[in-house]
Amino acid sequence: MTLPEAAAPHVGRMLFHVSAARPQFCAISHAGLLTISFTSPYVETEHVREYARILTEAGIEVSVAASRTTEAELAEVGR
């Protein structure tokens, strides 16, 4: 992603997500930092852990940030 010169120094990690009926991932890079975001209708996160493990074993530095969503939180949205 290329940002206007005045904005670029103020932006770190960039994210973008899509709504998903099945697990999907999006990738975007800015200033040499690749961000891969996972979107899923499921609460399981094993696929994200496995992806991070594979990258780490390949010698790629990985940082993981996750939002936790519980069944109770999802039920509140449906009301």
MMTF fields as JSON, N, C-alpha, C and O atoms, coordinates in Angstrom:
{
  "mmtfVersion": "1.0.0",
  "mmtfProducer": "UNKNOWN",
  "numBonds": 315,
  "numAtoms": 316,
  "numGroups": 79,
  "numChains": 1,
  "numModels": 1,
  "chainsPerModel": [1],
  "groupsPerChain": [79],
  "chainIdList": ["A"],
  "bondAtomList": [4, 2, 8, 6, 12, 10, 16, 14, 20, 18, 24, 22, 28, 26, 32, 30, 36, 34, 40, 38, 44, 42, 48, 46, 52, 50, 56, 54, 60, 58, 64, 62, 68, 66, 72, 70, 76, 74, 80, 78, 84, 82, 88, 86, 92, 90, 96, 94, 100, 98, 104, 102, 108, 106, 112, 110, 116, 114, 120, 118, 124, 122, 128, 126, 132, 130, 136, 134, 140, 138, 144, 142, 148, 146, 152, 150, 156, 154, 160, 158, 164, 162, 168, 166, 172, 170, 176, 174, 180, 178, 184, 182, 188, 186, 192, 190, 196, 194, 200, 198, 204, 202, 208, 206, 212, 210, 216, 214, 220, 218, 224, 222, 228, 226, 232, 230, 236, 234, 240, 238, 244, 242, 248, 246, 252, 250, 256, 254, 260, 258, 264, 262, 268, 266, 272, 270, 276, 274, 280, 278, 284, 282, 288, 286, 292, 290, 296, 294, 300, 298, 304, 302, 308, 306, 312, 310],
  "bondOrderList": [1, 1, 1, 1, 1, 1, 1, 1, 1, 1, 1, 1, 1, 1, 1, 1, 1, 1, 1, 1, 1, 1, 1, 1, 1, 1, 1, 1, 1, 1, 1, 1, 1, 1, 1, 1, 1, 1, 1, 1, 1, 1, 1, 1, 1, 1, 1, 1, 1, 1, 1, 1, 1, 1, 1, 1, 1, 1, 1, 1, 1, 1, 1, 1, 1, 1, 1, 1, 1, 1, 1, 1, 1, 1, 1, 1, 1, 1],
  "groupList": [{"groupName": "MET", "atomNameList": ["N", "CA", "C", "O"], "elementList": ["N", "C", "C", "O"], "formalChargeList": [0, 0, 0, 0], "bondAtomList": [1, 0, 2, 1, 3, 2], "bondOrderList": [1, 1, 2], "singleLetterCode": "M", "chemCompType": "L-PEPTIDE LINKING"}, {"groupName": "THR", "atomNameList": ["N", "CA", "C", "O"], "elementList": ["N", "C", "C", "O"], "formalChargeList": [0, 0, 0, 0], "bondAtomList": [1, 0, 2, 1, 3, 2], "bondOrderList": [1, 1, 2], "singleLetterCode": "T", "chemCompType": "L-PEPTIDE LINKING"}, {"groupName": "LEU", "atomNameList": ["N", "CA", "C", "O"], "elementList": ["N", "C", "C", "O"], "formalChargeList": [0, 0, 0, 0], "bondAtomList": [1, 0, 2, 1, 3, 2], "bondOrderList": [1, 1, 2], "singleLetterCode": "L", "chemCompType": "L-PEPTIDE LINKING"}, {"groupName": "PRO", "atomNameList": ["N", "CA", "C", "O"], "elementList": ["N", "C", "C", "O"], "formalChargeList": [0, 0, 0, 0], "bondAtomList": [1, 0, 2, 1, 3, 2], "bondOrderList": [1, 1, 2], "singleLetterCode": "P", "chemCompType": "L-PEPTIDE LINKING"}, {"groupName": "GLU", "atomNameList": ["N", "CA", "C", "O"], "elementList": ["N", "C", "C", "O"], "formalChargeList": [0, 0, 0, 0], "bondAtomList": [1, 0, 2, 1, 3, 2], "bondOrderList": [1, 1, 2], "singleLetterCode": "E", "chemCompType": "L-PEPTIDE LINKING"}, {"groupName": "ALA", "atomNameList": ["N", "CA", "C", "O"], "elementList": ["N", "C", "C", "O"], "formalChargeList": [0, 0, 0, 0], "bondAtomList": [1, 0, 2, 1, 3, 2], "bondOrderList": [1, 1, 2], "singleLetterCode": "A", "chemCompType": "L-PEPTIDE LINKING"}, {"groupName": "HIS", "atomNameList": ["N", "CA", "C", "O"], "elementList": ["N", "C", "C", "O"], "formalChargeList": [0, 0, 0, 0], "bondAtomList": [1, 0, 2, 1, 3, 2], "bondOrderList": [1, 1, 2], "singleLetterCode": "H", "chemCompType": "L-PEPTIDE LINKING"}, {"groupName": "VAL", "atomNameList": ["N", "CA", "C", "O"], "elementList": ["N", "C", "C", "O"], "formalChargeList": [0, 0, 0, 0], "bondAtomList": [1, 0, 2, 1, 3, 2], "bondOrderList": [1, 1, 2], "singleLetterCode": "V", "chemCompType": "L-PEPTIDE LINKING"}, {"groupName": "GLY", "atomNameList": ["N", "CA", "C", "O"], "elementList": ["N", "C", "C", "O"], "formalChargeList": [0, 0, 0, 0], "bondAtomList": [1, 0, 2, 1, 3, 2], "bondOrderList": [1, 1, 2], "singleLetterCode": "G", "chemCompType": "PEPTIDE LINKING"}, {"groupName": "ARG", "atomNameList": ["N", "CA", "C", "O"], "elementList": ["N", "C", "C", "O"], "formalChargeList": [0, 0, 0, 0], "bondAtomList": [1, 0, 2, 1, 3, 2], "bondOrderList": [1, 1, 2], "singleLetterCode": "R", "chemCompType": "L-PEPTIDE LINKING"}, {"groupName": "PHE", "atomNameList": ["N", "CA", "C", "O"], "elementList": ["N", "C", "C", "O"], "formalChargeList": [0, 0, 0, 0], "bondAtomList": [1, 0, 2, 1, 3, 2], "bondOrderList": [1, 1, 2], "singleLetterCode": "F", "chemCompType": "L-PEPTIDE LINKING"}, {"groupName": "SER", "atomNameList": ["N", "CA", "C", "O"], "elementList": ["N", "C", "C", "O"], "formalChargeList": [0, 0, 0, 0], "bondAtomList": [1, 0, 2, 1, 3, 2], "bondOrderList": [1, 1, 2], "singleLetterCode": "S", "chemCompType": "L-PEPTIDE LINKING"}, {"groupName": "GLN", "atomNameList": ["N", "CA", "C", "O"], "elementList": ["N", "C", "C", "O"], "formalChargeList": [0, 0, 0, 0], "bondAtomList": [1, 0, 2, 1, 3, 2], "bondOrderList": [1, 1, 2], "singleLetterCode": "Q", "chemCompType": "L-PEPTIDE LINKING"}, {"groupName": "CYS", "atomNameList": ["N", "CA", "C", "O"], "elementList": ["N", "C", "C", "O"], "formalChargeList": [0, 0, 0, 0], "bondAtomList": [1, 0, 2, 1, 3, 2], "bondOrderList": [1, 1, 2], "singleLetterCode": "C", "chemCompType": "L-PEPTIDE LINKING"}, {"groupName": "ILE", "atomNameList": ["N", "CA", "C", "O"], "elementList": ["N", "C", "C", "O"], "formalChargeList": [0, 0, 0, 0], "bondAtomList": [1, 0, 2, 1, 3, 2], "bondOrderList": [1, 1, 2], "singleLetterCode": "I", "chemCompType": "L-PEPTIDE LINKING"}, {"groupName": "TYR", "atomNameList": ["N", "CA", "C", "O"], "elementList": ["N", "C", "C", "O"], "formalChargeList": [0, 0, 0, 0], "bondAtomList": [1, 0, 2, 1, 3, 2], "bondOrderList": [1, 1, 2], "singleLetterCode": "Y", "chemCompType": "L-PEPTIDE LINKING"}],
  "groupTypeList": [0, 1, 2, 3, 4, 5, 5, 5, 3, 6, 7, 8, 9, 0, 2, 10, 6, 7, 11, 5, 5, 9, 3, 12, 10, 13, 5, 14, 11, 6, 5, 8, 2, 2, 1, 14, 11, 10, 1, 11, 3, 15, 7, 4, 1, 4, 6, 7, 9, 4, 15, 5, 9, 14, 2, 1, 4, 5, 8, 14, 4, 7, 11, 7, 5, 5, 11, 9, 1, 1, 4, 5, 4, 2, 5, 4, 7, 8, 9],
  "groupIdList": [1, 2, 3, 4, 5, 6, 7, 8, 9, 10, 11, 12, 13, 14, 15, 16, 17, 18, 19, 20, 21, 22, 23, 24, 25, 26, 27, 28, 29, 30, 31, 32, 33, 34, 35, 36, 37, 38, 39, 40, 41, 42, 43, 44, 45, 46, 47, 48, 49, 50, 51, 52, 53, 54, 55, 56, 57, 58, 59, 60, 61, 62, 63, 64, 65, 66, 67, 68, 69, 70, 71, 72, 73, 74, 75, 76, 77, 78, 79],
  "secStructList": [7, 7, 7, 7, 6, 6, 6, 4, 4, 4, 7, 7, 7, 7, 7, 7, 7, 7, 7, 7, 1, 1, 7, 3, 3, 3, 3, 3, 3, 3, 6, 6, 3, 3, 3, 3, 3, 3, 3, 7, 1, 1, 1, 7, 7, 2, 2, 2, 2, 2, 2, 2, 2, 2, 2, 2, 2, 6, 6, 7, 7, 7, 7, 7, 7, 7, 7, 7, 7, 7, 2, 2, 2, 2, 2, 2, 2, 6, 7],
  "xCoordList": [0.858, 0.0, 0.904, 1.807, 0.66, 1.398, 0.484, -0.622, 0.977, 0.218, 0.825, 1.973, 0.068, 0.647, 1.858, 1.872, 2.851, 4.11, 3.898, 4.6, 2.953, 2.714, 2.116, 2.331, 1.375, 0.713, 1.581, 1.473, 2.428, 3.186, 3.952, 3.914, 4.645, 5.405, 4.534, 5.043, 3.258, 2.358, 1.591, 0.775, 1.861, 1.127, 2.082, 3.155, 1.673, 2.46, 1.808, 1.724, 1.352, 0.692, -0.647, -1.413, -0.91, -2.19, -2.969, -2.389, -4.267, -5.13, -6.248, -6.678, -6.713, -7.987, -8.633, -7.962, -9.926, -10.692, -11.855, -12.301, -12.323, -13.54, -14.516, -14.097, -15.793, -16.739, -16.652, -16.422, -16.836, -16.581, -17.597, -17.957, -18.046, -18.898, -18.032, -18.518, -16.75, -15.772, -14.445, -14.291, -13.485, -12.205, -11.518, -11.44, -11.03, -10.298, -9.159, -9.162, -8.179, -7.147, -6.902, -7.126, -6.432, -6.095, -4.646, -4.183, -3.946, -2.554, -2.377, -2.893, -1.633, -1.335, 0.034, 0.385, 0.795, 2.097, 2.218, 1.638, 2.983, 3.269, 4.59, 4.8, 5.463, 6.752, 7.542, 8.175, 7.499, 8.281, 7.675, 8.319, 6.456, 5.804, 4.606, 3.662, 4.655, 3.56, 2.608, 3.031, 1.328, 0.307, -0.652, -1.183, -0.867, -1.824, -2.928, -2.673, -4.15, -5.262, -6.209, -6.471, -6.707, -7.611, -9.019, -9.211, -9.986, -11.387, -12.102, -11.929, -12.904, -13.583, -14.871, -14.935, -15.893, -17.114, -16.989, -17.924, -15.863, -15.654, -14.796, -14.013, -14.93, -14.13, -12.802, -11.924, -12.632, -11.378, -10.248, -10.463, -9.047, -7.911, -6.72, -5.627, -6.924, -5.8, -5.167, -3.953, -5.95, -5.388, -4.431, -3.45, -4.707, -3.808, -2.515, -1.426, -2.633, -1.437, -0.554, 0.669, -1.179, -0.419, 0.295, 1.451, -0.363, 0.245, 1.452, 2.506, 1.301, 2.414, 3.556, 4.725, 3.229, 4.276, 5.061, 6.29, 4.377, 5.04, 5.972, 7.109, 5.494, 6.332, 7.544, 8.655, 7.339, 8.439, 9.482, 10.681, 9.042, 9.98, 10.764, 11.872, 10.195, 10.882, 11.844, 12.476, 11.951, 12.87, 12.3, 13.042, 10.984, 10.33, 9.871, 9.208, 10.228, 9.804, 8.302, 7.775, 7.618, 6.152, 5.694, 6.228, 4.699, 4.023, 2.542, 2.0, 1.887, 0.471, -0.334, 0.001, -1.396, -2.346, -3.721, -4.068, -4.5, -5.805, -6.87, -6.623, -8.05, -9.226, -9.945, -10.203, -10.257, -10.989, -12.478, -12.948, -13.204, -14.653, -15.232, -14.891, -16.094, -16.708, -18.085, -18.648, -18.618, -19.973, -20.975, -21.93, -20.762, -21.662, -21.624, -22.666, -20.422, -20.31, -20.999, -21.645, -20.863, -21.532, -23.035, -23.747, -23.533, -24.964, -25.526, -26.648, -24.751, -25.192, -25.39, -26.316, -24.537, -24.633, -25.909, -26.519, -26.325, -27.494, -28.812, -29.859, -28.8, -30.054, -30.629, -31.676],
  "yCoordList": [-1.158, 0.0, 1.22, 1.339, 2.098, 3.355, 4.469, 4.675, 5.167, 6.279, 7.603, 7.639, 8.687, 10.0, 10.24, 9.822, 10.903, 11.127, 11.721, 11.347, 12.63, 13.265, 12.298, 12.466, 11.298, 10.361, 9.159, 8.625, 8.726, 7.477, 7.35, 6.275, 8.381, 8.222, 8.0, 7.583, 8.267, 8.155, 6.832, 6.601, 5.98, 4.716, 3.56, 3.493, 2.644, 1.438, 0.264, 0.213, -0.667, -1.853, -1.461, -0.691, -1.991, -1.75, -3.056, -4.131, -2.959, -4.132, -3.911, -2.782, -5.006, -4.943, -6.309, -7.34, -6.296, -7.519, -7.576, -6.56, -8.775, -8.984, -9.761, -10.478, -9.634, -10.485, -11.862, -11.975, -12.899, -14.23, -15.251, -15.292, -16.063, -17.203, -18.425, -19.442, -18.317, -19.376, -18.689, -17.508, -19.382, -18.734, -18.196, -18.876, -16.974, -16.328, -15.526, -15.222, -15.183, -14.282, -13.199, -13.378, -12.065, -10.917, -10.553, -10.72, -10.068, -9.66, -8.257, -7.924, -7.444, -6.077, -5.714, -6.143, -4.941, -4.515, -3.0, -2.367, -2.457, -1.021, -0.833, -1.39, -0.065, 0.279, -0.965, -0.978, -1.997, -3.201, -4.145, -5.123, -3.885, -4.737, -5.422, -4.76, -6.741, -7.526, -7.909, -8.454, -7.627, -7.997, -8.959, -8.681, -10.101, -11.091, -11.154, -11.442, -10.888, -10.925, -12.06, -12.304, -12.74, -13.857, -13.439, -12.806, -13.791, -13.528, -14.871, -15.649, -15.136, -16.421, -16.295, -15.529, -17.043, -17.051, -17.983, -18.089, -18.65, -19.626, -19.027, -18.111, -19.523, -19.018, -19.752, -19.291, -20.878, -21.617, -20.803, -20.091, -20.915, -20.156, -21.043, -20.539, -22.342, -23.245, -22.983, -23.127, -22.606, -22.344, -21.148, -21.125, -20.167, -19.015, -19.441, -19.048, -20.238, -20.744, -21.555, -21.411, -22.399, -23.237, -22.384, -22.651, -21.385, -20.485, -19.778, -19.688, -19.282, -18.614, -19.588, -19.222, -20.819, -21.834, -22.104, -22.171, -22.259, -22.531, -21.38, -21.61, -20.148, -18.988, -18.914, -18.647, -19.148, -19.101, -20.163, -19.882, -21.375, -22.439, -22.114, -22.615, -21.278, -20.862, -19.697, -19.193, -19.272, -18.204, -16.806, -15.824, -16.712, -15.414, -14.92, -15.645, -13.685, -13.098, -12.876, -12.284, -13.354, -13.3, -12.627, -12.883, -11.763, -11.159, -11.446, -11.247, -11.914, -12.259, -11.341, -11.154, -10.771, -9.969, -10.547, -10.766, -10.792, -11.432, -10.79, -10.384, -10.713, -10.289, -11.552, -12.442, -11.628, -12.794, -12.514, -11.45, -13.47, -13.373, -14.654, -15.751, -14.51, -15.684, -15.941, -15.081, -17.114, -17.431, -16.438, -16.047, -16.028, -15.073, -13.717, -13.088, -13.261, -11.993, -12.07, -11.114, -13.189, -13.368, -13.387, -12.877, -13.968, -14.02, -12.618, -12.327, -11.749, -10.369, -9.633, -8.832, -9.897, -9.231, -9.655, -8.847, -10.911, -11.429, -10.959, -11.207, -10.292, -9.845, -8.635, -8.15],
  "zCoordList": [0.0, 0.0, 0.0, 0.828, -0.908, -0.964, -0.457, -0.958, 0.536, 1.112, 0.665, 0.223, 0.775, 0.49, 1.393, 2.551, 0.864, 1.579, 2.971, 3.91, 3.117, 4.417, 5.434, 6.634, 4.985, 5.891, 6.237, 7.341, 5.33, 5.482, 6.798, 7.396, 7.283, 8.527, 9.768, 10.808, 9.674, 10.816, 10.853, 11.745, 9.884, 9.779, 10.004, 9.404, 10.886, 11.138, 10.444, 9.217, 11.239, 10.7, 10.076, 10.656, 8.913, 8.254, 8.239, 8.091, 8.39, 8.36, 7.371, 7.134, 6.795, 6.105, 6.217, 6.178, 6.354, 6.573, 5.596, 5.063, 5.383, 4.603, 5.468, 6.378, 5.204, 5.914, 5.264, 4.06, 6.063, 5.532, 6.011, 7.187, 5.09, 5.429, 5.706, 6.202, 5.383, 5.651, 5.963, 5.65, 6.567, 6.879, 5.619, 4.596, 5.72, 4.637, 5.238, 6.431, 4.402, 4.889, 3.864, 2.667, 4.37, 3.539, 3.84, 4.968, 2.855, 3.048, 2.484, 1.417, 3.231, 2.798, 3.364, 4.463, 2.633, 3.151, 3.033, 2.15, 3.944, 3.964, 4.685, 5.762, 4.108, 4.706, 5.126, 6.182, 4.301, 4.574, 5.589, 5.969, 6.041, 7.03, 6.37, 5.937, 6.3, 5.739, 6.859, 7.879, 6.672, 7.642, 6.969, 5.893, 7.621, 7.15, 8.186, 9.356, 7.763, 8.708, 8.325, 7.147, 9.338, 9.149, 9.554, 10.592, 8.744, 9.034, 8.993, 8.055, 10.015, 10.068, 10.869, 11.83, 10.479, 11.287, 12.492, 13.286, 12.637, 13.713, 14.82, 14.565, 16.031, 17.147, 17.285, 18.015, 16.603, 16.683, 16.045, 15.064, 16.611, 16.09, 15.725, 15.466, 15.704, 15.436, 14.071, 13.927, 13.074, 11.743, 11.773, 11.031, 12.615, 12.745, 13.436, 13.017, 14.483, 15.182, 14.243, 14.244, 13.449, 12.522, 11.477, 11.148, 10.966, 9.991, 10.605, 9.977, 11.819, 12.505, 12.753, 12.623, 13.108, 13.35, 12.073, 12.108, 10.955, 9.677, 9.296, 8.884, 9.433, 9.11, 10.026, 9.567, 11.317, 12.288, 11.964, 11.994, 11.655, 11.302, 10.031, 9.842, 9.161, 7.935, 8.193, 7.264, 9.461, 9.82, 9.669, 9.682, 9.524, 9.373, 10.738, 11.479, 11.064, 12.339, 12.303, 11.361, 13.333, 13.368, 14.65, 15.729, 14.516, 15.653, 15.466, 14.379, 16.524, 16.432, 17.335, 18.505, 16.788, 17.554, 17.257, 16.096, 18.295, 18.073, 18.94, 20.076, 18.375, 19.131, 19.571, 18.76, 20.817, 21.305, 21.223, 21.627, 20.703, 20.623, 21.184, 20.741, 22.146, 22.765, 22.173, 21.496, 22.427, 21.985, 22.58, 21.91, 23.835, 24.484, 23.776, 23.587, 23.383, 22.662, 21.299, 20.871, 20.633, 19.348, 19.495, 18.631, 20.575, 20.82, 21.039, 20.625, 21.689, 21.912, 20.587, 20.455, 19.62, 18.323, 17.61, 16.909, 17.776, 17.094, 17.673, 17.075, 18.807, 19.443, 18.806, 19.234]
}
